[in-house]
Amino acid sequence: MIKHVVFLKFKADATEAMIQEIEAGLGALPGLIPEIRYYDFGRDVVRSSRSCDFALVSRFDDLDALKRYSGHPDHQAVVRKIQAAAETIQAVDFETDKP
């Protein structure tokens, strides 16, 4: 199993509408991409100096499934919205036997 974790720091000029559009796009992906086994995301509530603004945690059967998800046209459409709103995007992908 591969766990995919993404952290976003939004640009100062990212609007609430842009962030809501990202959330809506991400929320639709589990119904569109069969490789997704688990999918959760949300905004940071602590807002400390070390916090990112947003995180996504997802799970896939293997690296091939993660690659299919990454290249999927519906995922790429959301990625473009994220790139327009995010100052930084960081990701970690690791193997796990935990759900």
C-alpha atoms as an extended CHARMM CRD file, in Angstrom:
* protein
*
        99  EXT
         1         1  MET       CA              0.0000000000        0.0000000000        0.0000000000  PROA      1               0.0000000000
         2         2  ILE       CA              1.2340000000        3.5260000000       -0.8370000000  PROA      2               0.0000000000
         3         3  LYS       CA              0.2460000000        6.5130000000        1.2720000000  PROA      3               0.0000000000
         4         4  HSD       CA              0.3510000000        9.8590000000       -0.5780000000  PROA      4               0.0000000000
         5         5  VAL       CA              0.5170000000       12.9790000000        1.6100000000  PROA      5               0.0000000000
         6         6  VAL       CA              0.4610000000       16.5160000000        0.1810000000  PROA      6               0.0000000000
         7         7  PHE       CA              0.9090000000       19.8300000000        1.9910000000  PROA      7               0.0000000000
         8         8  LEU       CA             -0.0130000000       23.2100000000        0.5000000000  PROA      8               0.0000000000
         9         9  LYS       CA              0.8780000000       26.7370000000        1.4840000000  PROA      9               0.0000000000
        10        10  PHE       CA             -1.4290000000       29.1190000000       -0.3440000000  PROA      10              0.0000000000
        11        11  LYS       CA             -0.3090000000       32.3460000000       -1.9810000000  PROA      11              0.0000000000
        12        12  ALA       CA             -1.2410000000       35.5320000000       -0.1300000000  PROA      12              0.0000000000
        13        13  ASP       CA             -3.6420000000       36.4160000000       -2.9470000000  PROA      13              0.0000000000
        14        14  ALA       CA             -5.3810000000       33.0170000000       -3.0930000000  PROA      14              0.0000000000
        15        15  THR       CA             -9.0690000000       33.7290000000       -2.6460000000  PROA      15              0.0000000000
        16        16  GLU       CA            -11.6330000000       31.7990000000       -0.6470000000  PROA      16              0.0000000000
        17        17  ALA       CA            -13.3620000000       30.9910000000       -3.9410000000  PROA      17              0.0000000000
        18        18  MET       CA            -10.1460000000       29.4700000000       -5.3290000000  PROA      18              0.0000000000
        19        19  ILE       CA             -9.7230000000       27.2970000000       -2.2300000000  PROA      19              0.0000000000
        20        20  GLN       CA            -13.3530000000       26.1870000000       -2.3030000000  PROA      20              0.0000000000
        21        21  GLU       CA            -12.9620000000       25.2550000000       -5.9710000000  PROA      21              0.0000000000
        22        22  ILE       CA             -9.9240000000       23.1320000000       -5.0720000000  PROA      22              0.0000000000
        23        23  GLU       CA            -11.8820000000       21.4490000000       -2.2790000000  PROA      23              0.0000000000
        24        24  ALA       CA            -14.7850000000       20.7150000000       -4.6160000000  PROA      24              0.0000000000
        25        25  GLY       CA            -12.4460000000       19.3050000000       -7.2560000000  PROA      25              0.0000000000
        26        26  LEU       CA            -10.6150000000       17.1070000000       -4.7640000000  PROA      26              0.0000000000
        27        27  GLY       CA            -13.8840000000       15.9330000000       -3.2570000000  PROA      27              0.0000000000
        28        28  ALA       CA            -15.0760000000       14.6810000000       -6.6340000000  PROA      28              0.0000000000
        29        29  LEU       CA            -11.9650000000       12.6270000000       -7.4110000000  PROA      29              0.0000000000
        30        30  PRO       CA            -12.7870000000        9.4590000000       -5.4220000000  PROA      30              0.0000000000
        31        31  GLY       CA            -15.9040000000        9.0120000000       -7.5600000000  PROA      31              0.0000000000
        32        32  LEU       CA            -13.9180000000        9.5000000000      -10.7580000000  PROA      32              0.0000000000
        33        33  ILE       CA            -10.6500000000        7.6370000000      -10.1570000000  PROA      33              0.0000000000
        34        34  PRO       CA            -11.0290000000        3.9680000000       -9.1720000000  PROA      34              0.0000000000
        35        35  GLU       CA             -7.4250000000        3.6500000000       -7.9450000000  PROA      35              0.0000000000
        36        36  ILE       CA             -8.1860000000        5.7760000000       -4.8650000000  PROA      36              0.0000000000
        37        37  ARG       CA             -8.5660000000        3.5340000000       -1.7850000000  PROA      37              0.0000000000
        38        38  TYR       CA             -8.7230000000        6.3330000000        0.8280000000  PROA      38              0.0000000000
        39        39  TYR       CA             -8.9900000000       10.0870000000        0.4080000000  PROA      39              0.0000000000
        40        40  ASP       CA             -9.1430000000       12.8520000000        3.0090000000  PROA      40              0.0000000000
        41        41  PHE       CA             -8.1700000000       16.5040000000        2.9880000000  PROA      41              0.0000000000
        42        42  GLY       CA             -8.6900000000       19.6900000000        4.9180000000  PROA      42              0.0000000000
        43        43  ARG       CA             -7.5180000000       23.0950000000        6.0230000000  PROA      43              0.0000000000
        44        44  ASP       CA             -5.1000000000       23.6290000000        8.8930000000  PROA      44              0.0000000000
        45        45  VAL       CA             -6.8140000000       24.6710000000       12.1330000000  PROA      45              0.0000000000
        46        46  VAL       CA             -3.7320000000       25.3920000000       14.2730000000  PROA      46              0.0000000000
        47        47  ARG       CA             -2.1990000000       28.0860000000       12.0630000000  PROA      47              0.0000000000
        48        48  SER       CA              1.1950000000       28.0290000000       13.7640000000  PROA      48              0.0000000000
        49        49  SER       CA              4.3210000000       29.4250000000       12.1390000000  PROA      49              0.0000000000
        50        50  ARG       CA              5.3140000000       25.9180000000       11.0370000000  PROA      50              0.0000000000
        51        51  SER       CA              1.8830000000       24.9450000000        9.6960000000  PROA      51              0.0000000000
        52        52  CYS       CA              0.9290000000       24.5220000000        6.0830000000  PROA      52              0.0000000000
        53        53  ASP       CA             -2.5020000000       25.7510000000        5.0290000000  PROA      53              0.0000000000
        54        54  PHE       CA             -3.9360000000       22.5210000000        3.6360000000  PROA      54              0.0000000000
        55        55  ALA       CA             -3.2240000000       18.7850000000        3.5940000000  PROA      55              0.0000000000
        56        56  LEU       CA             -4.3330000000       15.7830000000        1.5740000000  PROA      56              0.0000000000
        57        57  VAL       CA             -3.8690000000       12.1550000000        2.6380000000  PROA      57              0.0000000000
        58        58  SER       CA             -4.6860000000        9.3610000000        0.2200000000  PROA      58              0.0000000000
        59        59  ARG       CA             -3.9210000000        5.6830000000       -0.1970000000  PROA      59              0.0000000000
        60        60  PHE       CA             -3.3150000000        3.4810000000       -3.2340000000  PROA      60              0.0000000000
        61        61  ASP       CA             -2.6490000000       -0.2280000000       -3.7460000000  PROA      61              0.0000000000
        62        62  ASP       CA              0.8040000000        0.2910000000       -5.2640000000  PROA      62              0.0000000000
        63        63  LEU       CA              3.0510000000        2.7300000000       -7.1280000000  PROA      63              0.0000000000
        64        64  ASP       CA              1.4020000000        1.9300000000      -10.4590000000  PROA      64              0.0000000000
        65        65  ALA       CA             -2.0020000000        2.9020000000       -9.0440000000  PROA      65              0.0000000000
        66        66  LEU       CA             -0.5170000000        6.1490000000       -7.6960000000  PROA      66              0.0000000000
        67        67  LYS       CA              0.9490000000        6.8960000000      -11.1300000000  PROA      67              0.0000000000
        68        68  ARG       CA             -2.4110000000        6.2820000000      -12.8340000000  PROA      68              0.0000000000
        69        69  TYR       CA             -4.0840000000        8.6190000000      -10.3270000000  PROA      69              0.0000000000
        70        70  SER       CA             -1.3830000000       11.2630000000      -10.8150000000  PROA      70              0.0000000000
        71        71  GLY       CA             -1.7830000000       11.2510000000      -14.5840000000  PROA      71              0.0000000000
        72        72  HSD       CA             -5.5740000000       10.9970000000      -14.6290000000  PROA      72              0.0000000000
        73        73  PRO       CA             -7.1230000000       13.9580000000      -16.5260000000  PROA      73              0.0000000000
        74        74  ASP       CA             -9.5520000000       14.7780000000      -13.6990000000  PROA      74              0.0000000000
        75        75  HSD       CA             -6.6830000000       14.8560000000      -11.1990000000  PROA      75              0.0000000000
        76        76  GLN       CA             -4.6010000000       17.0060000000      -13.5400000000  PROA      76              0.0000000000
        77        77  ALA       CA             -7.4470000000       19.5420000000      -13.7870000000  PROA      77              0.0000000000
        78        78  VAL       CA             -7.4000000000       19.9360000000       -9.9900000000  PROA      78              0.0000000000
        79        79  VAL       CA             -3.5910000000       20.1030000000       -9.9590000000  PROA      79              0.0000000000
        80        80  ARG       CA             -3.7250000000       23.1040000000      -12.2930000000  PROA      80              0.0000000000
        81        81  LYS       CA             -6.0590000000       24.8900000000       -9.8570000000  PROA      81              0.0000000000
        82        82  ILE       CA             -3.7580000000       24.0220000000       -6.9720000000  PROA      82              0.0000000000
        83        83  GLN       CA             -0.7190000000       25.3090000000       -8.8430000000  PROA      83              0.0000000000
        84        84  ALA       CA             -2.4940000000       28.6130000000       -9.4760000000  PROA      84              0.0000000000
        85        85  ALA       CA             -3.3160000000       29.0620000000       -5.7760000000  PROA      85              0.0000000000
        86        86  ALA       CA             -0.3310000000       27.5080000000       -4.0030000000  PROA      86              0.0000000000
        87        87  GLU       CA              2.9400000000       29.1480000000       -3.0990000000  PROA      87              0.0000000000
        88        88  THR       CA              4.4290000000       25.7650000000       -2.1990000000  PROA      88              0.0000000000
        89        89  ILE       CA              3.3770000000       22.1640000000       -2.7360000000  PROA      89              0.0000000000
        90        90  GLN       CA              5.1530000000       19.3970000000       -0.8390000000  PROA      90              0.0000000000
        91        91  ALA       CA              4.4750000000       15.6830000000       -1.0500000000  PROA      91              0.0000000000
        92        92  VAL       CA              5.6160000000       12.4630000000        0.5620000000  PROA      92              0.0000000000
        93        93  ASP       CA              4.7780000000        9.0160000000       -0.8110000000  PROA      93              0.0000000000
        94        94  PHE       CA              5.6230000000        6.0160000000        1.3450000000  PROA      94              0.0000000000
        95        95  GLU       CA              4.8810000000        2.3140000000        1.6410000000  PROA      95              0.0000000000
        96        96  THR       CA              2.7470000000        1.1760000000        4.5410000000  PROA      96              0.0000000000
        97        97  ASP       CA              0.8450000000       -1.8740000000        5.6830000000  PROA      97              0.0000000000
        98        98  LYS       CA             -1.4890000000        0.2640000000        7.7930000000  PROA      98              0.0000000000
        99        99  PRO       CA             -4.8740000000        1.4700000000        6.5400000000  PROA      99              0.0000000000
